[in-house]
Coordinates of C-alpha atoms in Angstrom, one line a residue:
X1 CA -24.1 0.0 11.8
X2 CA -22.3 2.6 13.0
X3 CA -18.4 3.0 12.4
X4 CA -16.1 3.0 15.0
X5 CA -14.2 6.1 16.3
X6 CA -10.6 6.3 15.3
X7 CA -9.6 5.6 18.5
X8 CA -11.9 2.8 18.8
X9 CA -10.6 1.7 15.3
X10 CA -7.1 1.3 16.6
X11 CA -5.8 -1.6 18.7
X12 CA -2.9 -0.7 21.3
X13 CA -0.2 0.1 19.3
X14 CA 2.7 0.2 22.2
X15 CA 4.0 -3.5 21.8
X16 CA 1.0 -5.4 22.3
X17 CA -0.2 -8.2 20.6
X18 CA -3.2 -7.0 18.1
X19 CA -5.4 -9.0 16.3
X20 CA -4.6 -8.7 12.3
X21 CA -8.2 -9.3 11.2
X22 CA -10.4 -12.5 11.0
X23 CA -8.5 -15.7 10.6
X24 CA -8.1 -17.0 7.4
X25 CA -7.3 -20.6 6.2
X26 CA -4.2 -22.1 5.2
X27 CA -1.0 -20.1 5.3
X28 CA -2.7 -16.7 6.4
X29 CA -3.7 -18.2 9.8
X30 CA -0.1 -18.1 10.8
X31 CA -0.1 -14.3 10.9
X32 CA -3.5 -13.5 12.5
X33 CA -1.5 -12.8 15.5
X34 CA 1.4 -10.4 15.3
X35 CA 3.3 -8.2 17.6
X36 CA 2.1 -4.8 16.8
X37 CA 5.2 -2.2 16.9
X38 CA 5.2 1.7 16.5
X39 CA 7.5 4.5 15.6
X40 CA 6.8 8.1 17.0
X41 CA 7.3 10.9 14.1
X42 CA 6.2 14.4 13.7
X43 CA 4.1 13.9 16.8
X44 CA 2.0 10.8 15.3
X45 CA 2.2 7.3 16.4
X46 CA 2.5 5.1 13.5
X47 CA 2.0 1.4 13.8
X48 CA 3.5 -1.4 11.9
X49 CA 3.9 -5.2 11.7
X50 CA 7.3 -6.7 11.3
X51 CA 7.6 -10.6 10.5
X52 CA 10.6 -12.8 9.5
X53 CA 14.7 -12.2 8.9
X54 CA 16.3 -11.1 5.9
X55 CA 16.6 -8.2 3.7
X56 CA 14.0 -5.6 4.2
X57 CA 10.6 -5.2 2.4
X58 CA 8.7 -2.6 3.2
X59 CA 4.9 -2.8 2.1
X60 CA 2.8 0.5 1.4
X61 CA -1.1 -0.2 1.7
X62 CA -3.5 1.6 -0.7
X63 CA -6.1 4.1 0.2
X64 CA -9.4 3.2 2.2
X65 CA -7.8 0.1 3.6
X66 CA -4.6 -0.5 6.1
X67 CA -1.6 -2.9 6.4
X68 CA -3.9 -5.5 6.9
X69 CA -4.2 -6.1 3.2
X70 CA -0.7 -7.4 3.0
X71 CA -1.4 -10.5 4.9
X72 CA -0.5 -12.9 2.2
X73 CA 3.0 -11.3 1.6
X74 CA 3.6 -11.3 5.4
X75 CA 3.0 -14.7 5.7
X76 CA 4.4 -16.1 2.5
X77 CA 7.6 -14.0 2.1
X78 CA 8.7 -14.0 5.9
X79 CA 11.1 -16.9 5.5
X80 CA 13.3 -14.8 3.1
X81 CA 12.8 -11.3 4.1
X82 CA 12.0 -9.0 6.9
X83 CA 8.6 -8.1 6.1
X84 CA 7.2 -4.7 7.3
X85 CA 3.5 -3.6 6.6
X86 CA 2.8 0.0 8.0
X87 CA -0.6 1.5 8.9
X88 CA -0.2 5.0 7.4
X89 CA -1.2 7.9 9.5
X90 CA -4.9 8.1 9.6
X91 CA -5.5 4.5 8.9
X92 CA -5.7 1.4 11.3
X93 CA -3.9 1.4 14.1
X94 CA -2.0 4.7 13.5
X95 CA -2.6 8.3 14.9
X96 CA -5.4 10.6 13.1
X97 CA -3.8 12.3 10.1
X98 CA -3.7 16.1 10.6
X99 CA -5.8 18.3 8.1
X100 CA -3.0 20.0 6.5
X101 CA -1.1 16.9 5.9
X102 CA 0.6 16.8 2.4
X103 CA 2.2 14.1 0.2
X104 CA 5.6 14.7 1.5
X105 CA 4.4 14.7 5.1
X106 CA 3.5 11.2 4.4
X107 CA 6.7 10.2 2.8
X108 CA 8.6 11.6 5.6
X109 CA 6.8 9.7 8.0
X110 CA 7.4 6.5 5.8
X111 CA 11.2 7.4 5.7
X112 CA 11.2 7.4 9.5
X113 CA 9.7 4.0 9.8
X114 CA 12.4 2.7 7.4
X115 CA 15.0 4.3 9.3
X116 CA 13.5 2.9 12.7
X117 CA 13.8 -0.7 11.4
X118 CA 17.7 0.3 11.0
X119 CA 18.2 -2.3 8.3
X120 CA 19.8 -0.3 5.8
X121 CA 18.0 0.7 2.1
X122 CA 14.6 -1.5 1.8
X123 CA 12.9 -2.9 -1.2
X124 CA 9.7 -0.7 -0.9
X125 CA 6.4 -1.8 -2.3
X126 CA 3.3 0.4 -2.6
X127 CA 0.0 -0.6 -4.2
X128 CA -2.3 2.0 -5.8
X129 CA -2.1 5.2 -3.4
X130 CA 0.6 3.3 -1.7
X131 CA 2.6 3.4 -5.0
X132 CA 2.2 7.4 -5.3
X133 CA 3.4 7.5 -1.7
X134 CA 6.3 5.3 -2.6
X135 CA 7.4 7.7 -5.4
X136 CA 7.1 10.4 -3.1
X137 CA 9.5 8.7 -0.6
X138 CA 11.8 8.3 -3.5
X139 CA 11.7 12.0 -4.5
X140 CA 12.6 13.1 -0.8
X141 CA 14.3 10.2 0.5
X142 CA 16.1 8.1 -2.3
X143 CA 19.1 6.7 0.0
X144 CA 16.2 4.8 1.7
X145 CA 15.1 2.8 -1.2
X146 CA 17.1 -0.2 -2.4
X147 CA 14.5 -0.7 -5.2
X148 CA 10.7 0.2 -5.8
X149 CA 8.0 -2.3 -6.5
X150 CA 5.0 -0.4 -7.8
X151 CA 1.8 -2.2 -7.9
X152 CA -1.1 -1.1 -10.0
X153 CA -0.4 2.3 -9.4
X154 CA -0.6 6.0 -10.6
X155 CA 1.7 8.6 -10.8
X156 CA -0.6 10.7 -9.0
X157 CA -4.0 10.5 -10.6
X158 CA -3.4 13.9 -12.5
X159 CA -0.2 12.3 -13.8
X160 CA -1.6 9.1 -14.9
X161 CA -5.4 9.3 -15.6
X162 CA -7.3 11.7 -18.2
X163 CA -8.8 14.7 -16.6
X164 CA -12.4 13.7 -17.0
X165 CA -11.7 10.2 -15.0
X166 CA -10.0 12.1 -12.4
X167 CA -13.0 14.4 -12.1
X168 CA -15.5 11.4 -12.0
X169 CA -13.3 9.7 -9.3
X170 CA -13.5 13.0 -7.1
X171 CA -17.2 13.4 -7.5
X172 CA -17.9 9.7 -6.6
X173 CA -15.9 10.1 -3.7
X174 CA -17.9 13.3 -2.7
X175 CA -21.1 11.3 -2.8
X176 CA -19.8 8.6 -0.7
X177 CA -18.5 11.1 1.7
X178 CA -22.0 12.8 1.6
X179 CA -23.8 9.7 2.6
X180 CA -25.1 9.0 6.1
X181 CA -22.6 7.7 8.6
X182 CA -24.5 4.0 8.4
X183 CA -24.0 4.0 4.7
X184 CA -20.4 5.2 4.5
X185 CA -18.4 2.8 2.5
X186 CA -15.2 4.0 0.9
X187 CA -14.4 0.8 -0.9
X188 CA -14.0 1.7 -4.7
X189 CA -15.5 -0.2 -7.2
X190 CA -13.4 -2.3 -9.6
X191 CA -10.9 -3.4 -7.0
X192 CA -10.9 -7.3 -8.2
X193 CA -11.3 -8.9 -11.8
X194 CA -14.0 -10.8 -10.3
X195 CA -15.7 -11.1 -7.1
X196 CA -13.5 -10.7 -4.2
X197 CA -11.8 -13.9 -2.9
X198 CA -13.9 -15.6 -0.6
X199 CA -11.3 -15.7 1.9
X200 CA -10.7 -11.9 2.0
X201 CA -14.3 -10.6 2.2
X202 CA -14.1 -10.5 5.9
X203 CA -11.1 -8.8 5.9
X204 CA -12.0 -6.2 3.3
X205 CA -15.3 -5.5 5.3
X206 CA -13.4 -4.9 8.2
X207 CA -11.1 -2.4 6.6
X208 CA -13.8 -0.8 5.0
X209 CA -15.5 -0.4 8.5
X210 CA -12.7 1.4 9.9
X211 CA -11.6 3.6 7.1
X212 CA -11.8 7.2 8.3
X213 CA -13.5 9.8 6.4
X214 CA -11.4 12.5 6.7
X215 CA -8.3 10.3 5.6
X216 CA -10.4 9.2 2.6
X217 CA -11.2 13.0 1.8
X218 CA -7.7 14.0 2.4
X219 CA -6.1 11.4 0.2
X220 CA -8.6 11.8 -2.5
X221 CA -7.6 15.6 -3.0
X222 CA -4.0 14.7 -2.8
X223 CA -4.5 12.3 -5.6
X224 CA -6.5 14.4 -7.9
X225 CA -3.7 17.2 -7.4
X226 CA -0.5 15.1 -7.8
X227 CA 1.4 14.6 -10.9
X228 CA 4.8 12.8 -10.6
X229 CA 5.7 12.2 -14.3
X230 CA 8.6 14.5 -13.9
X231 CA 10.1 11.8 -11.2
X232 CA 9.9 8.9 -13.3
X233 CA 12.9 9.5 -15.6
X234 CA 15.3 10.3 -12.8
X235 CA 14.6 7.2 -10.9
X236 CA 17.9 5.3 -10.6
X237 CA 16.7 2.5 -8.3
X238 CA 15.7 -0.9 -9.9
X239 CA 12.0 -0.8 -10.1
X240 CA 9.6 -3.6 -10.4
X241 CA 6.3 -3.3 -12.1
X242 CA 3.5 -5.5 -10.8
X243 CA 0.2 -4.9 -12.8
X244 CA -3.3 -7.1 -13.0
X245 CA -3.9 -7.7 -16.1
X246 CA -7.7 -6.8 -15.7
X247 CA -7.0 -3.8 -13.7
X248 CA -9.8 -1.4 -14.8
X249 CA -8.7 1.3 -11.9
X250 CA -4.9 1.6 -13.3
X251 CA -5.0 0.1 -16.4
X252 CA -2.0 -1.6 -18.0
X253 CA -1.7 1.8 -20.5
X254 CA -0.3 3.3 -17.1
X255 CA 2.1 0.4 -16.2
X256 CA 3.4 1.0 -19.9
X257 CA 3.9 4.7 -19.4
X258 CA 5.8 3.7 -16.1
X259 CA 7.8 1.2 -18.0
X260 CA 8.7 3.8 -20.8
X261 CA 9.6 6.4 -18.4
X262 CA 11.6 4.8 -15.5
X263 CA 15.1 3.7 -16.9
X264 CA 16.0 0.5 -14.9
X265 CA 12.4 -1.4 -14.6
X266 CA 10.8 -4.8 -15.2
X267 CA 7.0 -5.2 -15.6
X268 CA 5.3 -8.5 -14.3
X269 CA 1.6 -8.8 -15.6
X270 CA -0.4 -11.1 -13.5
X271 CA -3.3 -13.1 -15.4
X272 CA -6.9 -13.0 -14.0
X273 CA -6.1 -10.2 -11.4
X274 CA -7.2 -6.7 -11.2
X275 CA -6.3 -3.8 -9.1
X276 CA -5.5 -5.8 -5.8
X277 CA -3.5 -8.0 -7.7
X278 CA -1.7 -9.0 -4.0
X279 CA -4.9 -10.7 -2.9
X280 CA -6.6 -12.0 -6.2
X281 CA -3.3 -13.8 -7.2
X282 CA -0.9 -13.9 -4.0
X283 CA 1.3 -16.9 -4.8
X284 CA 2.0 -15.2 -8.3
X285 CA 2.5 -11.7 -6.8
X286 CA 4.6 -13.5 -4.0
X287 CA 7.0 -15.3 -6.5
X288 CA 7.7 -12.1 -8.7
X289 CA 8.1 -10.0 -5.6
X290 CA 10.8 -12.8 -4.3
X291 CA 12.5 -13.2 -7.8
X292 CA 13.0 -9.7 -8.0
X293 CA 14.4 -8.9 -4.6
X294 CA 16.7 -12.0 -4.8
X295 CA 18.2 -10.7 -8.0
X296 CA 18.7 -7.1 -6.6
X297 CA 20.4 -8.6 -3.2
X298 CA 21.7 -11.9 -3.7
X299 CA 22.9 -13.9 -0.8
X300 CA 26.1 -13.1 0.6
X301 CA 29.1 -15.8 -0.2

């Protein structure tokens, strides 16, 4: 099966209701239809979902996927927080990413979104590539982050992985990009500790089907070149690290480096979870986020 063009892959971002993926059982069904909103910045349209009321919690997805990966968090945390999940430029329902886009450009777009929701500094969470992007947001716009929540992430691949591993990943992505269009599947290996949770199999397939080759190529190059280790010791925002105990893409040794380098940090290790811990163990993940954010933004008396 061929893959949709970027235009076909996007639903209408202009305030219309959009399908958030295949309806799932249980609590996830409640967020299958959400109002898609858009912020315009740097000549781009950046789409996002917003649910709930309370302190703002902004969720930044990983590479090769889009904001739909946060379904369990949109459903499970909206009772206490204003939960916002964006589709970054080049993903989901957002505009294509320019060829010369850099990591700071992504960070500035994320800053524009946080300013758009106009609720003050936010709890900002990012998984994998999204965590690297959150760190870059903090480098350029620290005043917008009340806290950082870094999930199974990296200080860039260059900053967290051995050189030979970075080279192997770049070569692996190159092989994926060289495959015929009908065989294009950007989903990296080792996302889950076990098999993909049954309820998320359709969602993962849908996100892979609309991933854009140009975005995958760009983000791979950026991750291979990025080293943010200089930033970690100067972070003053309270920081939560959430790691899957069985993550093979960003192993616990990377979490340990973050924990040692960032002054005000807490590490939560989720058992029986791999790289995408928010989908593999959503209840444990949500509870860790809830407890941390409550402690940092207690209710007004």
